[in-house]
XYZ file of C-alpha atoms in Angstrom:
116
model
C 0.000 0.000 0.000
C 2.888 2.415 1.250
C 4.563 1.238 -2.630
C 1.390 2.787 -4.271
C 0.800 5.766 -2.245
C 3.875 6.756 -3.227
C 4.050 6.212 -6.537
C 0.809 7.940 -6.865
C 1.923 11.015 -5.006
C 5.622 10.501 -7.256
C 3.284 10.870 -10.556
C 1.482 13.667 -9.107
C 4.383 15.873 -7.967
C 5.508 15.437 -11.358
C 3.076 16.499 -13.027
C 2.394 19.879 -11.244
C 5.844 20.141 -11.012
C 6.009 20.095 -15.361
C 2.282 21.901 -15.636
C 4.126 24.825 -13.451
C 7.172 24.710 -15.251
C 5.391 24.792 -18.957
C 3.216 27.988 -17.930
C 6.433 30.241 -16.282
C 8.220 29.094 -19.564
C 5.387 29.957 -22.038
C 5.218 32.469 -24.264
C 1.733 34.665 -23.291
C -0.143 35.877 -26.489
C -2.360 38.798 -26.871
C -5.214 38.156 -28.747
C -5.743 40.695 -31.055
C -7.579 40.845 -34.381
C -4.798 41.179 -36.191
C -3.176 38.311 -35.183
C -5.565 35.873 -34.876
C -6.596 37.126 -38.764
C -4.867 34.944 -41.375
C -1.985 36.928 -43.365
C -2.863 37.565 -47.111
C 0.267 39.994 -47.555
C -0.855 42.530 -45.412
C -4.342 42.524 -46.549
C -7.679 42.074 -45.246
C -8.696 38.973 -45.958
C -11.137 38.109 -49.243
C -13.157 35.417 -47.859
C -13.765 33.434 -44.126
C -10.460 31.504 -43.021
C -12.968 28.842 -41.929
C -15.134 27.287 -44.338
C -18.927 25.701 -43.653
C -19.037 22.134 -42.615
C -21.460 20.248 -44.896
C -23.964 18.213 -43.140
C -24.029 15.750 -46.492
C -20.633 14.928 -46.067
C -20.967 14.274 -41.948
C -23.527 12.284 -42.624
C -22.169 9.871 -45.507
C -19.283 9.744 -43.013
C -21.672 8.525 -40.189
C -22.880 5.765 -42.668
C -19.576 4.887 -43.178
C -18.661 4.494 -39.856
C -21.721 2.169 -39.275
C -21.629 0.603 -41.885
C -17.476 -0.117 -40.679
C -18.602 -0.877 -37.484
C -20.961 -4.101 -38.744
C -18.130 -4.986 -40.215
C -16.149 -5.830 -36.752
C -19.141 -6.929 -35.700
C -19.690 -9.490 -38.191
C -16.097 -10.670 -38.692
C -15.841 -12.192 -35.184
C -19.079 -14.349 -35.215
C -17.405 -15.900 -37.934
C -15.581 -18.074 -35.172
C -18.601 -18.856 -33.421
C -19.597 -20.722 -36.150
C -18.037 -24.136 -35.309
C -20.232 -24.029 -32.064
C -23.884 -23.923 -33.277
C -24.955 -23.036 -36.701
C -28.272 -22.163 -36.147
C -28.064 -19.705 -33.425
C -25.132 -18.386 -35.823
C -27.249 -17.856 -38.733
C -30.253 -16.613 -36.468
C -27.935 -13.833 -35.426
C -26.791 -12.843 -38.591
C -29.957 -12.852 -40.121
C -31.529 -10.667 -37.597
C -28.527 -7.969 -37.450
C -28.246 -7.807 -40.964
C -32.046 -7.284 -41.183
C -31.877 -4.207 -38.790
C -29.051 -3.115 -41.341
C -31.015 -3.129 -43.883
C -33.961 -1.757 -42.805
C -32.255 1.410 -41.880
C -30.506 1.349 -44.912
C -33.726 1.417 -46.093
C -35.301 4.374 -44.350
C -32.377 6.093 -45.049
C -33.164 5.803 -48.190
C -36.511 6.647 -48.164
C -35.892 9.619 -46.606
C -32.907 11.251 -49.059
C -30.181 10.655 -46.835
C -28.129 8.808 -49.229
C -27.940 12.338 -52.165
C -24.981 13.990 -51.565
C -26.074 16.922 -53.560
C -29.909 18.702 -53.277
């Protein structure tokens, strides 16, 4: 116990130890308009430095993600296969319906159109 306590006190010490050290060190900024701005050679600048997220693309990239995600899913019941083959296929059938049928109301509902 006596081991841990110190070892926990050892990794706290050093860490406010470095967190104190890293803010005396630091550089302070002012934030000012004209530096935050980005530099177009001393110009103001023609358009917004950040551009608007499309919601299309976040949500393609959400299907994507699910869609990988059934994918490591699926890939491990694989082994479970040499136990019982009908509980196996059971379970597959039923998660790849509820795949499809959002698939399918996704579908329904224009998700899938990038552009409108």
């Amino acid at each position: 116990m006596f081991k841990v306590l110190t070892s926990v006190s050892a990794a706290m010490l050093v860490s406010i130890l470095l967190m104190t050290l890293c803010s005396i060190i630091s550089k302070t900024t002012i934030m000012d308009r004209e530096k935050m701005s980005p530099f177009e050679c001393g110009f103001d600048p023609k358009s917004k430095a950040r551009l608007p997220f499309s919601l299309q693309f976040f949500l393609i990239a959400v299907l994507f993600l699910i869609f990988d995600i059934e994918i490591a899913i699926i890939l491990p019941l694989v082994i479970t296969l040499k136990t019982n083959l009908f509980s196996w296929a059971l379970t597959m059938a039923i998660f790849i319906m509820i795949l499809i049928v959002g698939l399918y109301y996704e579908w329904i509902n224009n998700m899938l159109e990038w552009a409108k």
